[in-house]
mmCIF file with all atom_site columns, C-alpha atoms in Angstrom:
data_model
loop_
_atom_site.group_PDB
_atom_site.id
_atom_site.type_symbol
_atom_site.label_atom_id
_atom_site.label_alt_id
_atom_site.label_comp_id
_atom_site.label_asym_id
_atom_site.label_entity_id
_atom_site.label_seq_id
_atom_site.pdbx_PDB_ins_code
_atom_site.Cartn_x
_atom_site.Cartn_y
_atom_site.Cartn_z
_atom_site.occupancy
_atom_site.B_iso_or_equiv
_atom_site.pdbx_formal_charge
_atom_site.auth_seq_id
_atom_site.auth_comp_id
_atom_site.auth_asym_id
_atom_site.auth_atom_id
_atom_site.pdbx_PDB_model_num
ATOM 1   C CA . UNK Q 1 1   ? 11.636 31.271  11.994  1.00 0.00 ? 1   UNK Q CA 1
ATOM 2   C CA . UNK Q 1 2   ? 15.226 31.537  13.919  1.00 0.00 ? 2   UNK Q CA 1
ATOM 3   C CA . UNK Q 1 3   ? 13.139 31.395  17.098  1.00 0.00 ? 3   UNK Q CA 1
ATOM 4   C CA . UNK Q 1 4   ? 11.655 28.572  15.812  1.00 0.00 ? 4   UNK Q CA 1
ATOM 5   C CA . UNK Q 1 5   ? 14.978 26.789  14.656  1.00 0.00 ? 5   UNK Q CA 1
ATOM 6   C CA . UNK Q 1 6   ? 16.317 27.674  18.335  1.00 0.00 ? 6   UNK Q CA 1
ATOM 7   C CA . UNK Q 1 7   ? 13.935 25.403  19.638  1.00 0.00 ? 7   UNK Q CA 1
ATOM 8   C CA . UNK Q 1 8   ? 14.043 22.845  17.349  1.00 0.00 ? 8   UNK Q CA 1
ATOM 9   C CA . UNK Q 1 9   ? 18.516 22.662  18.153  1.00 0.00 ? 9   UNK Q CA 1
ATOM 10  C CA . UNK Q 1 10  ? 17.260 22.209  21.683  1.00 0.00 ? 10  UNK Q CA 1
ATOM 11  C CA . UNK Q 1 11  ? 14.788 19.473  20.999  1.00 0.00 ? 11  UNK Q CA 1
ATOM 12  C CA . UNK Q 1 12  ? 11.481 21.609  22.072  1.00 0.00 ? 12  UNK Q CA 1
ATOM 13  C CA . UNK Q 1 13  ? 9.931  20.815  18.369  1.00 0.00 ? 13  UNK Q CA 1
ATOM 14  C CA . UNK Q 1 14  ? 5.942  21.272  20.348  1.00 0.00 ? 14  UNK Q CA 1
ATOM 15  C CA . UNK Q 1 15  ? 7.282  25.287  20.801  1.00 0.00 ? 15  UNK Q CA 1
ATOM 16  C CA . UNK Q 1 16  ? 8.915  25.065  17.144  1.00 0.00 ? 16  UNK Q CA 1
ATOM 17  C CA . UNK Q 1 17  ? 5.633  24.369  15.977  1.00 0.00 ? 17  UNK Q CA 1
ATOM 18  C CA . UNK Q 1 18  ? 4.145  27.632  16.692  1.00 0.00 ? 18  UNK Q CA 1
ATOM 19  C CA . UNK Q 1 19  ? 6.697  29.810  15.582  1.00 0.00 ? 19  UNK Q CA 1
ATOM 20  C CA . UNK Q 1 20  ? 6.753  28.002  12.420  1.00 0.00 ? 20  UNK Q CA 1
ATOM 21  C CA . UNK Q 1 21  ? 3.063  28.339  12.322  1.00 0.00 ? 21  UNK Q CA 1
ATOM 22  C CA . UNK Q 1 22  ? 3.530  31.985  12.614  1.00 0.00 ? 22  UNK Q CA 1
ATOM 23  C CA . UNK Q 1 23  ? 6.006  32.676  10.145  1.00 0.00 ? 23  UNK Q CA 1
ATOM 24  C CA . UNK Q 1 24  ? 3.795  30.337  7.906   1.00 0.00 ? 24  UNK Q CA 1
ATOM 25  C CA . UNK Q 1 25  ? 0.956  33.144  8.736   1.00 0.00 ? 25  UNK Q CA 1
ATOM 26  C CA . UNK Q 1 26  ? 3.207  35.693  7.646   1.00 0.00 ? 26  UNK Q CA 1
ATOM 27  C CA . UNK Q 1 27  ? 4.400  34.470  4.271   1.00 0.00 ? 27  UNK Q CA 1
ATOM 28  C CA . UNK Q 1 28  ? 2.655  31.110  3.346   1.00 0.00 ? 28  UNK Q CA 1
ATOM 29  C CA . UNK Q 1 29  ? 5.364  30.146  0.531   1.00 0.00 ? 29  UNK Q CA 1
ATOM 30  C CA . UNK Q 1 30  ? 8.084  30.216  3.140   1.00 0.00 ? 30  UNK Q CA 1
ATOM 31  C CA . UNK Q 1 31  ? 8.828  26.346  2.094   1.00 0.00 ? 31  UNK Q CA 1
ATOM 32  C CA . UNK Q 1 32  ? 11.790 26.420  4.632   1.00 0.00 ? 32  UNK Q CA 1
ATOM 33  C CA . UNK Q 1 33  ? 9.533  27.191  7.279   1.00 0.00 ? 33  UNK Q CA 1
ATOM 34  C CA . UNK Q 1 34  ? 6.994  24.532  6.070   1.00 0.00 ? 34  UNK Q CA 1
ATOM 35  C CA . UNK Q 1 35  ? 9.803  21.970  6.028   1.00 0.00 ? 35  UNK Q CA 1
ATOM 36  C CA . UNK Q 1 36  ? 10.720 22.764  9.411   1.00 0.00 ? 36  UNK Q CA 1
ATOM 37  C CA . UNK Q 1 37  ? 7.084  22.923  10.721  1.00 0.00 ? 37  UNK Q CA 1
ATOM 38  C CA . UNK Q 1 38  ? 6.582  19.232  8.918   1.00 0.00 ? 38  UNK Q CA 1
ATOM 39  C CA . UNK Q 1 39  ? 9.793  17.763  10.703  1.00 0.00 ? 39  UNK Q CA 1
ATOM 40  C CA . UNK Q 1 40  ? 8.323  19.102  13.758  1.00 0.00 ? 40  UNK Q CA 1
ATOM 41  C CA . UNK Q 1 41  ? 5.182  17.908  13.414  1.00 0.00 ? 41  UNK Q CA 1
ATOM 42  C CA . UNK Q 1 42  ? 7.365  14.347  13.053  1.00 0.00 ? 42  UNK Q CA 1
ATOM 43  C CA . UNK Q 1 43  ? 8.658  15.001  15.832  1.00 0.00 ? 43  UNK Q CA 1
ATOM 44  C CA . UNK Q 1 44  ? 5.979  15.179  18.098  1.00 0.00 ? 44  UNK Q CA 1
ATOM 45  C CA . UNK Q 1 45  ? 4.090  11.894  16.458  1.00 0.00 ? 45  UNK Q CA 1
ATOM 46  C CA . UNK Q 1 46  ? 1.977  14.117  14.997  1.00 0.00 ? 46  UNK Q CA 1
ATOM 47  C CA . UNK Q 1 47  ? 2.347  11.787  11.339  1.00 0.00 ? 47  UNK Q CA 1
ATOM 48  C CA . UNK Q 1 48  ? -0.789 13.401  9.551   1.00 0.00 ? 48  UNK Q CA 1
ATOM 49  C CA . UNK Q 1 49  ? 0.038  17.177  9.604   1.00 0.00 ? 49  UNK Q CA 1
ATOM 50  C CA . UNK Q 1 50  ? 3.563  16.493  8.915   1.00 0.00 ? 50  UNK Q CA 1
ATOM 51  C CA . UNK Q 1 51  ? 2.643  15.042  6.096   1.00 0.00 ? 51  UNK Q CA 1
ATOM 52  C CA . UNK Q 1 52  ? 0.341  17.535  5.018   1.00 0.00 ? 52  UNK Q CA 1
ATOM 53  C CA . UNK Q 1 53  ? 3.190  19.990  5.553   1.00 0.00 ? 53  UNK Q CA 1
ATOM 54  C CA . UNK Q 1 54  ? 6.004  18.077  3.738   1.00 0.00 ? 54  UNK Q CA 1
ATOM 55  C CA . UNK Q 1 55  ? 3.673  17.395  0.981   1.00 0.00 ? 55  UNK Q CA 1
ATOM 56  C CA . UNK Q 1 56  ? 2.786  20.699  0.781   1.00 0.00 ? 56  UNK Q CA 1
ATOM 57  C CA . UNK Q 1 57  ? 6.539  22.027  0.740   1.00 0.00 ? 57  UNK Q CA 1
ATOM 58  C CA . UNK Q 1 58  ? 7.151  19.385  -2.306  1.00 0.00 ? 58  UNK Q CA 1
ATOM 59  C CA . UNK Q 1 59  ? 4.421  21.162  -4.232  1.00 0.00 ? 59  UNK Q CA 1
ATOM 60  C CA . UNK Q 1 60  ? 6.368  24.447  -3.841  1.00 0.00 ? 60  UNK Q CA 1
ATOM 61  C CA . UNK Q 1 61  ? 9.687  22.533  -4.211  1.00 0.00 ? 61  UNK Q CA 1
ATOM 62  C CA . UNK Q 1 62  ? 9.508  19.651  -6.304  1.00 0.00 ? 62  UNK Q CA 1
ATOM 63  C CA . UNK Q 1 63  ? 13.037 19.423  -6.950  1.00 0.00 ? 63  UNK Q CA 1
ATOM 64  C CA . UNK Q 1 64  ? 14.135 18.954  -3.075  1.00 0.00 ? 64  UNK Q CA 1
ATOM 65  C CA . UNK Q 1 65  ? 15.405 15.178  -2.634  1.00 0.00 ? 65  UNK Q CA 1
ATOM 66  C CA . UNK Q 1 66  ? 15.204 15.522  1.395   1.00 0.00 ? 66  UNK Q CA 1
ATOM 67  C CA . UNK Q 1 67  ? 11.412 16.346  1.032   1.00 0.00 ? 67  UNK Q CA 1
ATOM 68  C CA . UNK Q 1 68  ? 11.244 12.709  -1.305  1.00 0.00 ? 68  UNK Q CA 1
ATOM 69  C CA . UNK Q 1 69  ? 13.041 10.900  1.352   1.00 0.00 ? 69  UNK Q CA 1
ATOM 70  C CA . UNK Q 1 70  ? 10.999 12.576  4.385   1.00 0.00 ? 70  UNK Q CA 1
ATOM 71  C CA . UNK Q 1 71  ? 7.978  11.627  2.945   1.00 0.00 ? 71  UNK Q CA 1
ATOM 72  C CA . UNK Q 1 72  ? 9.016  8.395   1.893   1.00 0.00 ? 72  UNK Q CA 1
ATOM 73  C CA . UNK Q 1 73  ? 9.489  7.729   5.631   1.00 0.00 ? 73  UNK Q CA 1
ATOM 74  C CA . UNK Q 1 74  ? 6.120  8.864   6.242   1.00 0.00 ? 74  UNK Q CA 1
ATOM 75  C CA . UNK Q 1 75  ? 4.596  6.457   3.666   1.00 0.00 ? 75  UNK Q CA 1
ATOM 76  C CA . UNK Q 1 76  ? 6.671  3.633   5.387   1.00 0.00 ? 76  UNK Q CA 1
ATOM 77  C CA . UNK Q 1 77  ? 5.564  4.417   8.930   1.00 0.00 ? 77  UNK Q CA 1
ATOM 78  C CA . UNK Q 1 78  ? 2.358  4.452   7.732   1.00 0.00 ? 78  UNK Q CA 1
ATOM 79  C CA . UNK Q 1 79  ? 1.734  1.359   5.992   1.00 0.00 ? 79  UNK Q CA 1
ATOM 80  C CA . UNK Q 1 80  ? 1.952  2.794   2.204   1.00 0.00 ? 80  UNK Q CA 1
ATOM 81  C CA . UNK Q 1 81  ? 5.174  0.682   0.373   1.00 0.00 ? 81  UNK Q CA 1
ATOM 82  C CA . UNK Q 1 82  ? 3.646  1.534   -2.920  1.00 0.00 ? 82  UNK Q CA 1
ATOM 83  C CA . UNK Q 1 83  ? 3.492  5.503   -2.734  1.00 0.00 ? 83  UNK Q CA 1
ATOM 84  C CA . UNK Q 1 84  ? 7.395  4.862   -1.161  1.00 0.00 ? 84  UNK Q CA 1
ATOM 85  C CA . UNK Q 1 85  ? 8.084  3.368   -3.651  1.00 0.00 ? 85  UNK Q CA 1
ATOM 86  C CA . UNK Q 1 86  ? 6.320  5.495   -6.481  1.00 0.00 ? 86  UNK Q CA 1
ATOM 87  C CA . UNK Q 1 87  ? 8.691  8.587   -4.941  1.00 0.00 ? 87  UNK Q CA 1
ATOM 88  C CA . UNK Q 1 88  ? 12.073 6.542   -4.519  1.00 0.00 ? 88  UNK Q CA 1
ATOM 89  C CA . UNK Q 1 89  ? 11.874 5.739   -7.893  1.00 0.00 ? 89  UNK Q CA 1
ATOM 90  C CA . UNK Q 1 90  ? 11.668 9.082   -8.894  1.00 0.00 ? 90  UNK Q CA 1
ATOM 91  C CA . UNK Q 1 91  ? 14.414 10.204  -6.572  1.00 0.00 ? 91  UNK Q CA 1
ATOM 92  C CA . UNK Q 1 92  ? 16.816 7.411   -7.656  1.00 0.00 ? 92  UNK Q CA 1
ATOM 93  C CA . UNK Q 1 93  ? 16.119 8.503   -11.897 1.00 0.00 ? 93  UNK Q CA 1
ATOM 94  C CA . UNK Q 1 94  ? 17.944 11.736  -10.988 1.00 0.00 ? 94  UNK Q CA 1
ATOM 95  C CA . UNK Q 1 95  ? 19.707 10.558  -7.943  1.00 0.00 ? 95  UNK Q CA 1
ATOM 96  C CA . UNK Q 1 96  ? 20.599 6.531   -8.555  1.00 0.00 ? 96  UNK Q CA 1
ATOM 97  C CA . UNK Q 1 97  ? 23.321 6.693   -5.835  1.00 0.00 ? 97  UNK Q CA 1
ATOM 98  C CA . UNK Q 1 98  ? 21.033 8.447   -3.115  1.00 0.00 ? 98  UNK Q CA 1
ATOM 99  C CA . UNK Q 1 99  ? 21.977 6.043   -0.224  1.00 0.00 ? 99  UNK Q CA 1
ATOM 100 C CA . UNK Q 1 100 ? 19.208 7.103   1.977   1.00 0.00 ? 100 UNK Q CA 1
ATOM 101 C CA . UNK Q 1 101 ? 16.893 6.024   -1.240  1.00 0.00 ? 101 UNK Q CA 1
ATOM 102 C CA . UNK Q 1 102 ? 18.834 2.868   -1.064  1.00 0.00 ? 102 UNK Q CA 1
ATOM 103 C CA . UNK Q 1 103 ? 18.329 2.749   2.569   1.00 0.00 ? 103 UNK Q CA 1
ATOM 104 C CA . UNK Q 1 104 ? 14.127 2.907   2.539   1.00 0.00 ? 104 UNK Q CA 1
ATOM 105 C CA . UNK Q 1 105 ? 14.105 0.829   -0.649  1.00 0.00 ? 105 UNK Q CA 1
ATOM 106 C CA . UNK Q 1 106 ? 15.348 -1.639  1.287   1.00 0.00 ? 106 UNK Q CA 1
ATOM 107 C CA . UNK Q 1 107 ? 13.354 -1.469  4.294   1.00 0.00 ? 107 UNK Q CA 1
ATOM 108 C CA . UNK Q 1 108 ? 10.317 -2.202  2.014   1.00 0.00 ? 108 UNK Q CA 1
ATOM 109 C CA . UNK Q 1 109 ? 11.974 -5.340  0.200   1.00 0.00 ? 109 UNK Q CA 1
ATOM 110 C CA . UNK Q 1 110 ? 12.614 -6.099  4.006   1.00 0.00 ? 110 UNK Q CA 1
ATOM 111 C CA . UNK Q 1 111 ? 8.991  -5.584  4.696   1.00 0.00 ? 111 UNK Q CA 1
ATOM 112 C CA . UNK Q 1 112 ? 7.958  -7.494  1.321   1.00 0.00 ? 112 UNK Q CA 1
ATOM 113 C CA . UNK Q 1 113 ? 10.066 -10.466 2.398   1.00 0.00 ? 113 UNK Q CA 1
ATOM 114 C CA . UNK Q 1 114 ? 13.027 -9.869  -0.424  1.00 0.00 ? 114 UNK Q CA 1
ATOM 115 C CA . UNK Q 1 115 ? 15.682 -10.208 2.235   1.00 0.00 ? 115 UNK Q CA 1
ATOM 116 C CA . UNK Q 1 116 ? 18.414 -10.875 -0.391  1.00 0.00 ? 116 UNK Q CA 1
ATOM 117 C CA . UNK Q 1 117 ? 17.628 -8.016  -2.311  1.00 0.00 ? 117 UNK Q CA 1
ATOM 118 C CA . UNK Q 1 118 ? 17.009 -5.439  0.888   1.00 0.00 ? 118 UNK Q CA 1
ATOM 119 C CA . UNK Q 1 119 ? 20.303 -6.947  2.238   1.00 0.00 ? 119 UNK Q CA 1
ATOM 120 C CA . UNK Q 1 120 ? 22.003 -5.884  -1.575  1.00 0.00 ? 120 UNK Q CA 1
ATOM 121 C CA . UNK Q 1 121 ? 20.574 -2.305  -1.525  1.00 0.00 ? 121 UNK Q CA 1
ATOM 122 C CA . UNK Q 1 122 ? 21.997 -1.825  2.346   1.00 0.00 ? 122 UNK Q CA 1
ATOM 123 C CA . UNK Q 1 123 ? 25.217 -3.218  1.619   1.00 0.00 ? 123 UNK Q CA 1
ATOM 124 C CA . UNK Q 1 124 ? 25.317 -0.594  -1.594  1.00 0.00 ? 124 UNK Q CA 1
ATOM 125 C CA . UNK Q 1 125 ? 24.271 2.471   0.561   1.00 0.00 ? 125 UNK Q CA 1
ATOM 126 C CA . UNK Q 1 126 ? 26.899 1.780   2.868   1.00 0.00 ? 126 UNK Q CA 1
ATOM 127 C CA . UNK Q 1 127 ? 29.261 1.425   0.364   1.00 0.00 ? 127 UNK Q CA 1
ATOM 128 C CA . UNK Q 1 128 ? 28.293 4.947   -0.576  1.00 0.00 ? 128 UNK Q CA 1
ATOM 129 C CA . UNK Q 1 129 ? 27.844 6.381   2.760   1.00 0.00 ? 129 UNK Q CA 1
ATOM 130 C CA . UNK Q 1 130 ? 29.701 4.049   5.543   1.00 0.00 ? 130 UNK Q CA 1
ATOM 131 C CA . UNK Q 1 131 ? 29.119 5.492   8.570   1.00 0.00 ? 131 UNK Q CA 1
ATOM 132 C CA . UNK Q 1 132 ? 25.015 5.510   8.709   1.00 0.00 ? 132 UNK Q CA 1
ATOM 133 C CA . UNK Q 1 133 ? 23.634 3.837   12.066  1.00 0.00 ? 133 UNK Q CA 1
ATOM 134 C CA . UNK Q 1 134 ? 19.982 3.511   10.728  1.00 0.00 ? 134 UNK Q CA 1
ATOM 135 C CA . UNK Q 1 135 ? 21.336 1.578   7.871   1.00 0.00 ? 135 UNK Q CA 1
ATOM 136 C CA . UNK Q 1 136 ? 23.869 -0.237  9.552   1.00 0.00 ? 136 UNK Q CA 1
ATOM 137 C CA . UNK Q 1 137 ? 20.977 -1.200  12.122  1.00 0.00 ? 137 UNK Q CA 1
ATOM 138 C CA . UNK Q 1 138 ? 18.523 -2.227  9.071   1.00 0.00 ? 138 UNK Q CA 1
ATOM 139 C CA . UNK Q 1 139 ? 21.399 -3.959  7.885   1.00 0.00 ? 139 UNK Q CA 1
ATOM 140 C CA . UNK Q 1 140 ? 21.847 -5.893  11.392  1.00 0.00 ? 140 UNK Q CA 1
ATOM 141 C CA . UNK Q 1 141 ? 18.355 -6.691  11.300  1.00 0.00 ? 141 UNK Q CA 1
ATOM 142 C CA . UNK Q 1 142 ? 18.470 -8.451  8.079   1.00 0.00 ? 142 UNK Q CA 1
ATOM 143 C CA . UNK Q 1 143 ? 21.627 -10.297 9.386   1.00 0.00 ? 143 UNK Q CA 1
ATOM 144 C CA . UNK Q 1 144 ? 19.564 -11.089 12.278  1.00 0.00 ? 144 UNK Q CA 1
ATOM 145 C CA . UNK Q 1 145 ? 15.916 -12.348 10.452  1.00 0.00 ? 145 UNK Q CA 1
ATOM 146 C CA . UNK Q 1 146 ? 18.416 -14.756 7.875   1.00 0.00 ? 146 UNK Q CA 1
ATOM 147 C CA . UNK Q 1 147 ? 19.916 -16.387 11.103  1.00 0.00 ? 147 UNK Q CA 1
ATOM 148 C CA . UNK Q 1 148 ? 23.633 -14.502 10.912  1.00 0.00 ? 148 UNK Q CA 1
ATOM 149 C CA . UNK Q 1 149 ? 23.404 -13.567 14.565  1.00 0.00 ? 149 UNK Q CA 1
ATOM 150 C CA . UNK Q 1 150 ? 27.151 -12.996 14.980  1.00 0.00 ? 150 UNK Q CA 1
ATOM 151 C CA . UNK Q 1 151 ? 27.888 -10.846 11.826  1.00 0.00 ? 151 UNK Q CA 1
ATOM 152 C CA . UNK Q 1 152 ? 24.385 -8.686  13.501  1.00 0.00 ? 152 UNK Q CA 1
ATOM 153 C CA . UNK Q 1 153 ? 26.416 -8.567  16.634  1.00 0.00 ? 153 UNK Q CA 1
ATOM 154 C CA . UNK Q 1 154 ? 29.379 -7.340  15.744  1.00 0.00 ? 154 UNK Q CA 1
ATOM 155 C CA . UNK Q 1 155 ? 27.624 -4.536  13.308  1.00 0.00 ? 155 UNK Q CA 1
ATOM 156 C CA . UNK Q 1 156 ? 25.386 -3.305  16.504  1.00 0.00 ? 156 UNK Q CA 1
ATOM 157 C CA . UNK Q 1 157 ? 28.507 -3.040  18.735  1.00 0.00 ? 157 UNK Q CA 1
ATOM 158 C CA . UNK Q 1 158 ? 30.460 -0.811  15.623  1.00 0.00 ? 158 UNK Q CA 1
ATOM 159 C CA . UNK Q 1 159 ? 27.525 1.329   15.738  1.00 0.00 ? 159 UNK Q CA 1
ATOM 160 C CA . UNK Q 1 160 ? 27.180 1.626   19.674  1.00 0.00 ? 160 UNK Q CA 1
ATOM 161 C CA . UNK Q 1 161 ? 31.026 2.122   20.019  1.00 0.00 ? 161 UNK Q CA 1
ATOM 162 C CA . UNK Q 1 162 ? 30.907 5.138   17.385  1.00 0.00 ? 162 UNK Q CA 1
ATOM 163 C CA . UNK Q 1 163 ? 27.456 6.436   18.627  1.00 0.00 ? 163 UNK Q CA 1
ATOM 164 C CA . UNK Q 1 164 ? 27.076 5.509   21.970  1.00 0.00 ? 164 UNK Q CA 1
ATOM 165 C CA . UNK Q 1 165 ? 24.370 7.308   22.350  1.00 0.00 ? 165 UNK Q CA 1
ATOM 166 C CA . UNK Q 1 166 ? 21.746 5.432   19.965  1.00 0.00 ? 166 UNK Q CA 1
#
């Protein structure tokens, strides 16, 4: 598992995946191990077994908000709003100021058209958590699709300033 996290802080998640594979071998309720093996899987496009993995990790630790959110993302990526949606409303009953639940409720009133309302929720995550370049980004798209080109413009160059590297 270290090994395995070694690779995964150097950005080799293909040579993660077999050392979290292994320690999986050696203890199959190792959910940390699982987690990490899902995010790897992510991480090499490989959508369907991380999903499989992070779903499987839930089942072992239901009460784990980052596994909600993770697999939220999958469901998004992958064309499912309603399952999102069925876990970010769960998440946001125990968790109602979550803003990374805000966030991806928002991308899918973005993706159902509800621009006011995805625009709302982004505005309240960052007023929870302000510095957050993929919500500041789904915010500038919003900005962008309901013609406020500038106010987009000036949120993209915050974020490159602060992160020049996204």
């Amino acid at each position: 598992f270290q090994q395995g996290m070694e690779f995964v802080n150097a950005g080799n998640h293909q040579a993660a995946v077999t050392l979290f594979k292994e320690a999986l071998d050696k203890d199959p309720n190792f959910v940390e191990a699982r987690v990490q093996l899902g995010i790897s899987y992510l991480e090499t496009g490989k959508v369907d077994q991380a999903e499989n993995e992070l779903a499987k990790a839930q089942r072992q630790d239901p009460d784990n908000n980052q596994l909600a959110l993770r697999l939220a993302e999958i469901y998004l990526k992958t064309k499912r709003p309603d399952q999102a949606i069925e876990l970010l409303d769960s998440l946001q009953n125990s968790d109602p100021d979550n803003p990374e639940a805000l966030r991806l409720n928002a991308e899918i009133k973005a993706q159902s058209g509800d621009l006011r309302a995805a625009e709302d929720l982004l505005r309240k995550s960052l007023s929870i958590k302000s510095d957050n370049p993929p919500t500041q980004l789904g915010l500038a798209k919003v900005l962008y699709a309901t013609g406020r080109a500038d106010e987009a413009d000036q949120l993209i160059d915050a974020v490159i300033a602060k992160h020049p590297d996204n």
